[in-house]
mmCIF file of C-alpha atoms and ligand atoms in Angstrom:
data_model
loop_
_atom_site.group_PDB
_atom_site.id
_atom_site.type_symbol
_atom_site.label_atom_id
_atom_site.label_comp_id
_atom_site.label_asym_id
_atom_site.label_seq_id
_atom_site.Cartn_x
_atom_site.Cartn_y
_atom_site.Cartn_z
ATOM 1 C CA MET V 669 -19.585 8.083 -2.598
ATOM 2 C CA MET V 670 -20.732 4.990 -4.500
ATOM 3 C CA GLU V 671 -19.522 2.889 -7.459
ATOM 4 C CA LYS V 672 -21.778 4.820 -9.966
ATOM 5 C CA ASP V 673 -20.296 8.111 -8.739
ATOM 6 C CA PHE V 674 -17.160 6.982 -10.420
ATOM 7 C CA LEU V 675 -18.494 6.341 -13.915
ATOM 8 C CA THR V 676 -17.809 8.950 -16.400
ATOM 9 C CA SER V 677 -20.634 9.929 -18.719
ATOM 10 C CA GLU V 678 -18.943 12.037 -21.433
ATOM 11 C CA TYR V 679 -15.705 13.789 -21.926
ATOM 12 C CA THR V 680 -15.682 17.365 -22.879
ATOM 13 C CA SER V 681 -12.690 17.132 -25.068
ATOM 14 C CA LEU V 682 -10.464 14.251 -26.174
ATOM 15 C CA LYS V 683 -6.767 15.225 -26.640
ATOM 16 C CA ASN V 684 -4.735 13.543 -29.257
ATOM 17 C CA LYS V 685 -1.748 13.101 -27.054
ATOM 18 C CA GLY V 686 -0.014 13.983 -23.874
ATOM 19 C CA LYS V 687 2.060 12.966 -20.995
ATOM 20 C CA VAL V 688 1.487 12.713 -17.258
ATOM 21 C CA ARG V 689 3.676 11.637 -14.322
ATOM 22 C CA TRP V 690 3.160 10.557 -10.471
ATOM 23 C CA LYS V 691 5.277 9.575 -7.879
ATOM 24 C CA SER V 692 3.391 7.449 -5.427
ATOM 25 C CA PRO V 693 4.793 5.827 -2.052
ATOM 26 C CA SER V 694 4.380 2.622 -0.648
ATOM 27 C CA ASN V 695 2.387 2.006 2.737
ATOM 28 C CA ILE V 696 2.702 -0.057 5.867
ATOM 29 C CA ALA V 697 -0.461 -1.358 7.370
ATOM 30 C CA LEU V 698 -0.698 -1.036 11.320
ATOM 31 C CA VAL V 699 -3.886 -2.843 11.218
ATOM 32 C CA LYS V 700 -3.778 -5.384 8.396
ATOM 33 C CA TYR V 701 -5.949 -6.186 5.550
ATOM 34 C CA TRP V 702 -5.974 -10.044 4.907
ATOM 35 C CA GLY V 703 -8.904 -11.591 3.196
ATOM 36 C CA LYS V 704 -11.197 -10.184 0.554
ATOM 37 C CA LYS V 705 -14.576 -10.429 -1.141
ATOM 38 C CA LYS V 706 -15.409 -10.119 -4.737
ATOM 39 C CA ASN V 707 -14.065 -7.039 -6.519
ATOM 40 C CA GLN V 708 -11.455 -6.310 -4.157
ATOM 41 C CA ILE V 709 -13.635 -5.576 -1.140
ATOM 42 C CA PRO V 710 -11.806 -5.883 1.933
ATOM 43 C CA ALA V 711 -12.993 -8.541 4.581
ATOM 44 C CA ASN V 712 -12.013 -6.075 7.279
ATOM 45 C CA PRO V 713 -10.974 -2.506 7.485
ATOM 46 C CA SER V 714 -7.356 -1.599 7.835
ATOM 47 C CA ILE V 715 -4.998 1.554 8.405
ATOM 48 C CA SER V 716 -1.615 2.232 7.381
ATOM 49 C CA PHE V 717 1.237 4.812 7.558
ATOM 50 C CA THR V 718 1.972 6.126 4.207
ATOM 51 C CA LEU V 719 5.886 5.946 3.587
ATOM 52 C CA ASP V 720 8.086 8.579 2.240
ATOM 53 C CA THR V 721 11.096 7.084 0.609
ATOM 54 C CA CYS V 722 9.931 3.893 -0.868
ATOM 55 C CA ALA V 723 8.001 4.982 -3.899
ATOM 56 C CA THR V 724 7.264 4.401 -7.578
ATOM 57 C CA ASP V 725 7.739 6.977 -10.276
ATOM 58 C CA THR V 726 5.459 6.485 -13.228
ATOM 59 C CA LYS V 727 5.284 8.347 -16.491
ATOM 60 C CA VAL V 728 2.371 7.721 -18.979
ATOM 61 C CA SER V 729 2.465 8.978 -22.584
ATOM 62 C CA TYR V 730 -0.795 8.492 -24.457
ATOM 63 C CA GLN V 731 -1.564 8.855 -28.193
ATOM 64 C CA ARG V 732 -4.872 8.540 -29.887
ATOM 65 C CA LEU V 733 -5.327 5.731 -31.941
ATOM 66 C CA ASP V 734 -7.189 5.831 -35.369
ATOM 67 C CA GLU V 735 -9.980 3.583 -34.192
ATOM 68 C CA LYS V 736 -10.701 1.937 -30.844
ATOM 69 C CA THR V 737 -9.006 -1.408 -30.211
ATOM 70 C CA SER V 738 -10.593 -4.597 -29.304
ATOM 71 C CA GLY V 739 -7.613 -5.227 -26.743
ATOM 72 C CA PHE V 740 -5.740 -2.682 -24.736
ATOM 73 C CA SER V 741 -2.653 -1.077 -26.572
ATOM 74 C CA PHE V 742 0.298 -0.262 -24.466
ATOM 75 C CA ASP V 743 3.996 -0.727 -24.117
ATOM 76 C CA LEU V 744 5.547 -1.196 -20.512
ATOM 77 C CA PHE V 745 9.090 -0.104 -19.513
ATOM 78 C CA PHE V 746 10.440 -0.927 -16.105
ATOM 79 C CA GLU V 747 13.672 0.963 -15.094
ATOM 80 C CA GLY V 748 14.170 1.652 -18.825
ATOM 81 C CA VAL V 749 13.741 -2.033 -20.047
ATOM 82 C CA GLN V 750 10.730 -3.370 -21.770
ATOM 83 C CA LYS V 751 8.992 -5.731 -19.468
ATOM 84 C CA ASP V 752 6.601 -7.995 -21.141
ATOM 85 C CA ASP V 753 6.239 -10.177 -17.945
ATOM 86 C CA PHE V 754 4.394 -7.146 -16.262
ATOM 87 C CA ARG V 755 1.984 -6.949 -19.039
ATOM 88 C CA PRO V 756 -0.669 -9.497 -17.970
ATOM 89 C CA LYS V 757 -1.008 -7.594 -14.549
ATOM 90 C CA ILE V 758 -1.685 -4.333 -16.509
ATOM 91 C CA GLU V 759 -4.147 -6.153 -18.878
ATOM 92 C CA THR V 760 -6.041 -7.333 -15.861
ATOM 93 C CA PHE V 761 -5.986 -3.916 -14.141
ATOM 94 C CA PHE V 762 -7.260 -2.356 -17.492
ATOM 95 C CA HIS V 763 -9.992 -4.863 -17.809
ATOM 96 C CA ARG V 764 -11.062 -4.081 -14.251
ATOM 97 C CA ILE V 765 -11.201 -0.520 -14.547
ATOM 98 C CA GLU V 766 -12.303 0.262 -18.234
ATOM 99 C CA THR V 767 -15.912 0.691 -17.049
ATOM 100 C CA TYR V 768 -14.775 3.734 -15.176
ATOM 101 C CA LEU V 769 -12.335 5.071 -17.832
ATOM 102 C CA PRO V 770 -13.984 4.470 -21.245
ATOM 103 C CA PHE V 771 -11.087 6.193 -22.952
ATOM 104 C CA LEU V 772 -8.687 3.335 -22.296
ATOM 105 C CA ARG V 773 -9.412 1.496 -25.628
ATOM 106 C CA GLU V 774 -9.021 4.709 -27.639
ATOM 107 C CA TYR V 775 -5.326 5.416 -26.897
ATOM 108 C CA HIS V 776 -1.910 3.833 -26.930
ATOM 109 C CA PHE V 777 -0.130 3.970 -23.743
ATOM 110 C CA LYS V 778 3.550 4.098 -23.115
ATOM 111 C CA ILE V 779 4.138 3.492 -19.273
ATOM 112 C CA GLU V 780 7.402 4.061 -17.936
ATOM 113 C CA THR V 781 8.076 3.082 -14.436
ATOM 114 C CA SER V 782 10.844 2.936 -11.908
ATOM 115 C CA ASN V 783 11.197 2.118 -8.246
ATOM 116 C CA SER V 784 13.085 4.004 -5.426
ATOM 117 C CA PHE V 785 13.935 0.628 -3.798
ATOM 118 C CA PRO V 786 15.509 -2.469 -5.317
ATOM 119 C CA HIS V 787 12.911 -4.813 -7.319
ATOM 120 C CA SER V 788 14.197 -7.912 -5.569
ATOM 121 C CA SER V 789 14.136 -6.435 -2.078
ATOM 122 C CA GLY V 790 11.125 -8.231 -1.022
ATOM 123 C CA ILE V 791 9.483 -4.958 -0.655
ATOM 124 C CA ALA V 792 5.982 -5.255 -2.312
ATOM 125 C CA SER V 793 5.688 -2.694 -5.348
ATOM 126 C CA SER V 794 2.106 -3.299 -6.040
ATOM 127 C CA ALA V 795 0.893 -0.600 -3.652
ATOM 128 C CA SER V 796 3.041 2.250 -4.963
ATOM 129 C CA GLY V 797 3.043 0.864 -8.524
ATOM 130 C CA MET V 798 -0.630 0.432 -8.789
ATOM 131 C CA SER V 799 -1.520 3.861 -7.081
ATOM 132 C CA ALA V 800 1.135 5.896 -9.407
ATOM 133 C CA LEU V 801 -0.401 4.194 -12.498
ATOM 134 C CA ALA V 802 -4.223 4.794 -11.248
ATOM 135 C CA LEU V 803 -3.017 8.564 -10.554
ATOM 136 C CA CYS V 804 -1.554 8.808 -14.064
ATOM 137 C CA LEU V 805 -4.651 7.621 -15.633
ATOM 138 C CA MET V 806 -6.764 9.911 -13.693
ATOM 139 C CA SER V 807 -4.566 12.636 -14.708
ATOM 140 C CA VAL V 808 -5.282 11.784 -18.357
ATOM 141 C CA GLU V 809 -8.888 11.764 -17.587
ATOM 142 C CA ARG V 810 -8.713 15.262 -16.093
ATOM 143 C CA GLU V 811 -7.247 16.538 -19.269
ATOM 144 C CA PHE V 812 -10.459 15.382 -20.932
ATOM 145 C CA LEU V 813 -12.590 16.689 -17.874
ATOM 146 C CA PRO V 814 -10.765 19.588 -16.680
ATOM 147 C CA GLU V 815 -13.564 20.651 -14.410
ATOM 148 C CA MET V 816 -13.254 17.588 -12.297
ATOM 149 C CA ALA V 817 -13.342 18.331 -8.588
ATOM 150 C CA GLU V 818 -10.185 17.529 -6.546
ATOM 151 C CA ASN V 819 -12.230 15.490 -3.943
ATOM 152 C CA LEU V 820 -13.413 13.252 -6.919
ATOM 153 C CA PHE V 821 -10.171 12.981 -8.504
ATOM 154 C CA THR V 822 -8.521 11.675 -5.180
ATOM 155 C CA LYS V 823 -11.251 9.187 -4.359
ATOM 156 C CA LYS V 824 -11.689 7.905 -7.824
ATOM 157 C CA ALA V 825 -7.578 7.513 -7.935
ATOM 158 C CA SER V 826 -7.873 5.474 -4.781
ATOM 159 C CA PHE V 827 -10.893 3.516 -6.026
ATOM 160 C CA LEU V 828 -9.023 2.531 -9.158
ATOM 161 C CA ALA V 829 -5.959 1.794 -7.349
ATOM 162 C CA ARG V 830 -7.851 -0.754 -5.157
ATOM 163 C CA LEU V 831 -8.886 -2.480 -8.238
ATOM 164 C CA GLY V 832 -5.220 -2.980 -9.136
ATOM 165 C CA SER V 833 -4.135 -4.167 -5.659
ATOM 166 C CA GLY V 834 -6.209 -3.686 -2.547
ATOM 167 C CA SER V 835 -3.330 -1.988 -0.459
ATOM 168 C CA ALA V 836 -2.643 0.427 -3.176
ATOM 169 C CA CYS V 837 -5.703 2.434 -2.367
ATOM 170 C CA ARG V 838 -3.934 3.546 0.892
ATOM 171 C CA SER V 839 -1.187 5.095 -1.003
ATOM 172 C CA ILE V 840 -2.611 8.321 -2.426
ATOM 173 C CA ASP V 841 -2.652 10.351 0.872
ATOM 174 C CA GLY V 842 -0.662 10.419 4.031
ATOM 175 C CA PRO V 843 0.403 10.012 6.737
ATOM 176 C CA LEU V 844 -2.360 7.880 8.022
ATOM 177 C CA VAL V 845 -4.920 6.255 5.459
ATOM 178 C CA GLN V 846 -7.890 4.206 6.517
ATOM 179 C CA TRP V 847 -9.694 1.835 4.246
ATOM 180 C CA GLY V 848 -12.650 -0.241 4.680
ATOM 181 C CA SER V 849 -16.106 0.489 6.143
ATOM 182 C CA HIS V 850 -16.110 1.121 9.842
ATOM 183 C CA SER V 851 -18.943 2.552 11.970
ATOM 184 C CA ALA V 852 -16.720 4.777 14.087
ATOM 185 C CA ILE V 853 -14.954 6.421 11.211
ATOM 186 C CA GLU V 854 -16.876 8.887 9.290
ATOM 187 C CA GLY V 855 -16.448 8.614 5.627
ATOM 188 C CA SER V 856 -14.875 5.181 5.716
ATOM 189 C CA SER V 857 -15.600 3.160 2.758
ATOM 190 C CA ASP V 858 -14.857 -0.349 1.255
ATOM 191 C CA LEU V 859 -14.296 1.134 -2.032
ATOM 192 C CA PHE V 860 -11.414 3.598 -1.375
ATOM 193 C CA GLY V 861 -8.963 4.780 1.223
ATOM 194 C CA ILE V 862 -9.494 7.995 3.131
ATOM 195 C CA GLU V 863 -6.866 10.259 4.908
ATOM 196 C CA TYR V 864 -7.676 9.445 8.607
ATOM 197 C CA PRO V 865 -10.187 12.088 9.656
ATOM 198 C CA TYR V 866 -9.465 12.445 13.205
ATOM 199 C CA LYS V 867 -7.060 14.326 15.592
ATOM 200 C CA THR V 868 -3.621 12.407 15.805
ATOM 201 C CA HIS V 869 -1.107 13.099 18.516
ATOM 202 C CA GLU V 870 2.313 14.834 17.569
ATOM 203 C CA ILE V 871 4.212 11.836 18.336
ATOM 204 C CA PHE V 872 3.027 10.278 15.200
ATOM 205 C CA ALA V 873 4.333 13.038 13.181
ATOM 206 C CA ASN V 874 7.353 11.966 11.233
ATOM 207 C CA PHE V 875 7.198 8.451 12.726
ATOM 208 C CA GLN V 876 10.356 6.307 11.634
ATOM 209 C CA ASP V 877 10.085 3.248 9.757
ATOM 210 C CA THR V 878 13.494 1.342 9.225
ATOM 211 C CA ILE V 879 12.932 -1.589 6.841
ATOM 212 C CA LEU V 880 15.358 -4.465 7.519
ATOM 213 C CA LEU V 881 15.777 -6.515 4.273
ATOM 214 C CA VAL V 882 16.005 -10.156 5.980
ATOM 215 C CA ASP V 883 15.158 -11.847 2.715
ATOM 216 C CA GLU V 884 15.546 -10.386 -0.770
ATOM 217 C CA GLY V 885 14.153 -13.387 -2.561
ATOM 218 C CA GLN V 886 10.716 -13.547 -4.466
ATOM 219 C CA LYS V 887 7.859 -14.275 -1.991
ATOM 220 C CA GLN V 888 6.804 -17.913 -1.847
ATOM 221 C CA VAL V 889 3.163 -16.967 -1.692
ATOM 222 C CA SER V 890 1.501 -14.071 -3.371
ATOM 223 C CA SER V 891 -0.972 -11.866 -1.555
ATOM 224 C CA THR V 892 -3.461 -13.106 -3.885
ATOM 225 C CA VAL V 893 -3.275 -16.722 -2.969
ATOM 226 C CA GLY V 894 -2.969 -15.523 0.678
ATOM 227 C CA HIS V 895 -6.206 -13.426 0.674
ATOM 228 C CA ASP V 896 -7.825 -16.400 -1.038
ATOM 229 C CA LEU V 897 -6.813 -18.753 1.933
ATOM 230 C CA MET V 898 -9.029 -16.786 4.318
ATOM 231 C CA HIS V 899 -11.884 -18.188 2.521
ATOM 232 C CA GLY V 900 -13.081 -21.068 4.806
ATOM 233 C CA HIS V 901 -10.232 -20.347 7.056
ATOM 234 C CA PRO V 902 -11.039 -21.821 10.598
ATOM 235 C CA PHE V 903 -10.396 -18.310 12.361
ATOM 236 C CA ALA V 904 -11.509 -16.121 9.665
ATOM 237 C CA GLU V 905 -14.497 -14.459 11.314
ATOM 238 C CA GLN V 906 -12.689 -14.038 14.679
ATOM 239 C CA ARG V 907 -9.764 -12.400 12.886
ATOM 240 C CA PHE V 908 -12.063 -9.931 10.993
ATOM 241 C CA ARG V 909 -13.797 -9.164 14.065
ATOM 242 C CA GLN V 910 -10.466 -8.453 15.801
ATOM 243 C CA ALA V 911 -9.210 -6.098 13.067
ATOM 244 C CA TYR V 912 -12.558 -4.134 13.470
ATOM 245 C CA THR V 913 -12.023 -3.784 17.204
ATOM 246 C CA HIS V 914 -8.287 -3.132 17.001
ATOM 247 C CA LEU V 915 -9.425 -0.110 14.683
ATOM 248 C CA SER V 916 -11.879 1.148 17.291
ATOM 249 C CA ASP V 917 -9.167 1.027 19.885
ATOM 250 C CA PHE V 918 -6.764 2.782 17.588
ATOM 251 C CA GLN V 919 -8.779 5.960 17.670
ATOM 252 C CA THR V 920 -7.869 6.688 21.237
ATOM 253 C CA VAL V 921 -4.459 5.497 20.759
ATOM 254 C CA LEU V 922 -3.906 7.915 17.865
ATOM 255 C CA GLU V 923 -5.346 10.809 19.889
ATOM 256 C CA ASP V 924 -3.825 10.343 22.855
ATOM 257 C CA GLY V 925 -0.271 9.342 21.600
ATOM 258 C CA ASN V 926 -0.302 6.150 23.891
ATOM 259 C CA LEU V 927 2.631 4.263 22.468
ATOM 260 C CA LYS V 928 2.299 1.346 24.948
ATOM 261 C CA ASP V 929 -1.221 0.714 23.471
ATOM 262 C CA PHE V 930 0.106 1.453 20.020
ATOM 263 C CA ILE V 931 2.660 -1.157 20.146
ATOM 264 C CA LYS V 932 0.310 -3.873 21.554
ATOM 265 C CA ILE V 933 -2.083 -3.417 18.584
ATOM 266 C CA VAL V 934 0.593 -2.998 15.977
ATOM 267 C CA GLU V 935 2.756 -6.101 16.925
ATOM 268 C CA SER V 936 -0.337 -8.332 17.544
ATOM 269 C CA GLU V 937 -1.626 -7.338 14.063
ATOM 270 C CA ALA V 938 1.647 -8.398 12.566
ATOM 271 C CA LEU V 939 1.785 -11.533 14.361
ATOM 272 C CA THR V 940 -1.864 -12.349 13.708
ATOM 273 C CA LEU V 941 -1.229 -11.782 9.964
ATOM 274 C CA HIS V 942 1.537 -14.480 10.148
ATOM 275 C CA ALA V 943 -0.621 -16.741 12.234
ATOM 276 C CA MET V 944 -3.426 -16.727 9.658
ATOM 277 C CA MET V 945 -0.745 -17.878 7.017
ATOM 278 C CA MET V 946 0.364 -20.606 9.378
ATOM 279 C CA THR V 947 -3.096 -21.971 10.179
ATOM 280 C CA SER V 948 -4.573 -21.839 6.636
ATOM 281 C CA HIS V 949 -4.771 -24.899 4.416
ATOM 282 C CA PRO V 950 -2.247 -25.236 2.717
ATOM 283 C CA TYR V 951 -0.135 -23.677 5.638
ATOM 284 C CA PHE V 952 3.113 -21.763 5.185
ATOM 285 C CA ILE V 953 5.568 -19.657 7.186
ATOM 286 C CA LEU V 954 6.965 -16.498 5.543
ATOM 287 C CA MET V 955 9.058 -15.569 8.596
ATOM 288 C CA LYS V 956 12.762 -16.641 8.462
ATOM 289 C CA PRO V 957 14.922 -17.421 11.445
ATOM 290 C CA ASN V 958 16.383 -13.944 11.539
ATOM 291 C CA THR V 959 12.818 -12.290 11.438
ATOM 292 C CA LEU V 960 12.407 -14.103 14.887
ATOM 293 C CA GLU V 961 15.920 -13.015 16.031
ATOM 294 C CA ILE V 962 15.234 -9.403 15.207
ATOM 295 C CA ILE V 963 11.874 -9.401 16.837
ATOM 296 C CA ASN V 964 13.426 -11.042 19.944
ATOM 297 C CA ARG V 965 16.195 -8.326 20.081
ATOM 298 C CA ILE V 966 13.511 -5.499 19.716
ATOM 299 C CA TRP V 967 11.752 -6.884 22.671
ATOM 300 C CA SER V 968 14.790 -7.035 24.981
ATOM 301 C CA PHE V 969 15.879 -3.679 23.689
ATOM 302 C CA ARG V 970 12.609 -2.004 24.368
ATOM 303 C CA GLU V 971 12.534 -3.407 28.040
ATOM 304 C CA THR V 972 16.184 -2.264 28.982
ATOM 305 C CA SER V 973 16.177 0.986 27.066
ATOM 306 C CA LYS V 974 12.512 1.998 27.914
ATOM 307 C CA THR V 975 12.064 3.385 24.325
ATOM 308 C CA SER V 976 8.919 2.606 22.342
ATOM 309 C CA VAL V 977 10.684 0.741 19.364
ATOM 310 C CA CYS V 978 8.184 -1.900 17.966
ATOM 311 C CA PHE V 979 8.031 -3.803 14.727
ATOM 312 C CA THR V 980 5.478 -4.873 12.036
ATOM 313 C CA LEU V 981 5.519 -7.317 9.212
ATOM 314 C CA ASP V 982 4.152 -7.515 5.645
ATOM 315 C CA ALA V 983 3.469 -10.947 4.071
ATOM 316 C CA GLY V 984 7.324 -11.622 3.902
ATOM 317 C CA ALA V 985 10.254 -12.069 6.333
ATOM 318 C CA ASN V 986 11.393 -8.332 6.219
ATOM 319 C CA VAL V 987 10.957 -6.404 9.430
ATOM 320 C CA HIS V 988 9.641 -2.759 9.696
ATOM 321 C CA VAL V 989 11.047 -1.343 12.712
ATOM 322 C CA LEU V 990 8.815 1.391 13.882
ATOM 323 C CA TYR V 991 9.865 4.325 16.322
ATOM 324 C CA PRO V 992 8.975 7.896 16.952
ATOM 325 C CA GLU V 993 11.440 10.662 15.752
ATOM 326 C CA ASN V 994 12.704 11.641 19.170
ATOM 327 C CA GLU V 995 13.960 8.442 19.683
ATOM 328 C CA LYS V 996 15.820 8.138 16.301
ATOM 329 C CA GLU V 997 19.524 8.387 17.669
ATOM 330 C CA THR V 998 19.219 5.619 20.362
ATOM 331 C CA VAL V 999 17.024 3.298 18.203
ATOM 332 C CA TYR V 1000 18.886 3.701 15.001
ATOM 333 C CA GLY V 1001 22.182 3.228 17.021
ATOM 334 C CA PHE V 1002 20.684 -0.106 18.342
ATOM 335 C CA ILE V 1003 19.614 -1.073 14.736
ATOM 336 C CA LYS V 1004 23.099 -0.680 13.422
ATOM 337 C CA SER V 1005 24.805 -2.411 16.265
ATOM 338 C CA GLU V 1006 22.407 -5.298 16.820
ATOM 339 C CA LEU V 1007 19.999 -5.698 14.063
ATOM 340 C CA LEU V 1008 21.811 -5.190 10.728
ATOM 341 C CA GLN V 1009 23.652 -8.429 10.992
ATOM 342 C CA PHE V 1010 20.618 -10.376 10.345
ATOM 343 C CA CYS V 1011 19.671 -8.617 7.140
ATOM 344 C CA GLU V 1012 21.134 -9.749 3.764
ATOM 345 C CA ASN V 1013 24.400 -7.686 3.323
ATOM 346 C CA ARG V 1014 23.210 -5.552 6.138
ATOM 347 C CA LYS V 1015 20.681 -3.877 3.638
ATOM 348 C CA HIS V 1016 17.913 -1.816 5.102
ATOM 349 C CA ILE V 1017 16.008 1.205 4.115
ATOM 350 C CA CYS V 1018 15.482 4.302 6.473
ATOM 351 C CA ASP V 1019 11.918 5.380 5.674
ATOM 352 C CA ARG V 1020 9.446 7.455 7.639
ATOM 353 C CA THR V 1021 5.908 8.735 7.323
ATOM 354 C CA GLY V 1022 4.993 10.678 4.174
ATOM 355 C CA SER V 1023 2.310 12.899 2.899
ATOM 356 C CA GLY V 1024 1.216 10.845 -0.002
ATOM 357 C CA ALA V 1025 1.568 10.743 -4.010
ATOM 358 C CA ARG V 1026 2.770 13.814 -5.759
ATOM 359 C CA GLU V 1027 2.281 14.674 -9.446
ATOM 360 C CA GLN V 1028 5.742 15.322 -10.987
ATOM 361 C CA LYS V 1029 6.888 17.558 -13.953
ATOM 362 C CA ASN V 1030 7.349 15.510 -17.035
HETATM 363 O O1 LIG H 1035 -2.669 -5.270 -1.593
HETATM 364 P P1 LIG H 1035 -2.313 -6.677 -1.515
HETATM 365 O O2 LIG H 1035 -3.381 -7.593 -2.153
HETATM 366 O O3 LIG H 1035 -0.945 -7.026 -2.033
HETATM 367 O O4 LIG H 1035 -2.450 -7.086 0.086
HETATM 368 C C1 LIG H 1035 -1.565 -6.560 1.111
HETATM 369 C C2 LIG H 1035 -1.793 -7.305 2.393
HETATM 370 C C3 LIG H 1035 -0.769 -6.823 3.450
HETATM 371 O O5 LIG H 1035 0.310 -6.051 2.885
HETATM 372 C C4 LIG H 1035 -0.067 -8.161 3.942
HETATM 373 C C5 LIG H 1035 -1.581 -6.116 4.541
HETATM 374 C C6 LIG H 1035 -1.898 -4.800 4.219
HETATM 375 O O6 LIG H 1035 -3.040 -4.291 4.620
HETATM 376 O O7 LIG H 1035 -1.278 -4.048 3.543
#
């Protein structure tokens, strides 16, 4: 599918008002996206686990205006409170997607959204938030175009979510979503995420992700700034090639269920992401001393317990501890006894792989 396939020519019927609602999960990248081209096109392909517990629930009520507006007409409520500081993000998003959703200027929207995880937890809500909003807007469009094929609905939702926040395009499906053109992955595209199309070993079913909240503060560096710093980065080209190769290697790992190789790729990806931040200009460090303490403890525990626990990181200090379901008891015991002391007030979230966004009853 190409960009032009997401253009809408004419609506069969425009309704006066209605309400739609979606719950969309967060995702955690195993091969990371860091660096982008114009229009949110990724500099390299990536793959992620869709999460289950960490999610955004968004309700959109729409009401037809008497005449088209020059700007966009909407109100935004976050956890029941009107949030004007979130408006610019939505304005930018609407500007980016209006070519593909021409009804946007004809309606007033009331957007009510809430997260299942604490806002200041350091867990990025852009992936779940933007994908939930994109899905709601697609549901509105489907009310005007009831014949729309399911495949177009899903791909266009991912395409729109990408324009809100790159990684959001990987939150529509699950449990494994790939985004970014790759010659070995059929159907892969820079424009939207796809459900990983090949066989995966059963060990990856219900994979556990315990998120350790090391630092609940606001991020020092936004991902927009971080992506930009990959332009002219001394190691950018090598990094993009590495991600491409990691994704090729991942195919065998996912099929065979080889957790040793899985760990090698996943941990290397996490550390490379942070290495890119440490070697950009300006340079910065998002890991905290407790992040490193946790990583070292995971490494020693893995050695002595012979389990397959490993970690990955986002663009922040929190640690995602990954392990297969059949090791849950042992690894969670270790997390409680050794790792929670390094979290703010022992805060953590027990999550696992999930199957993607779901439409909700209003
Ligand atoms: O979607 P963005 O622009 O917030 O970028 C997310 C980048 C990482 O989370 C660090 C990596 C990834 O692939 O999700």
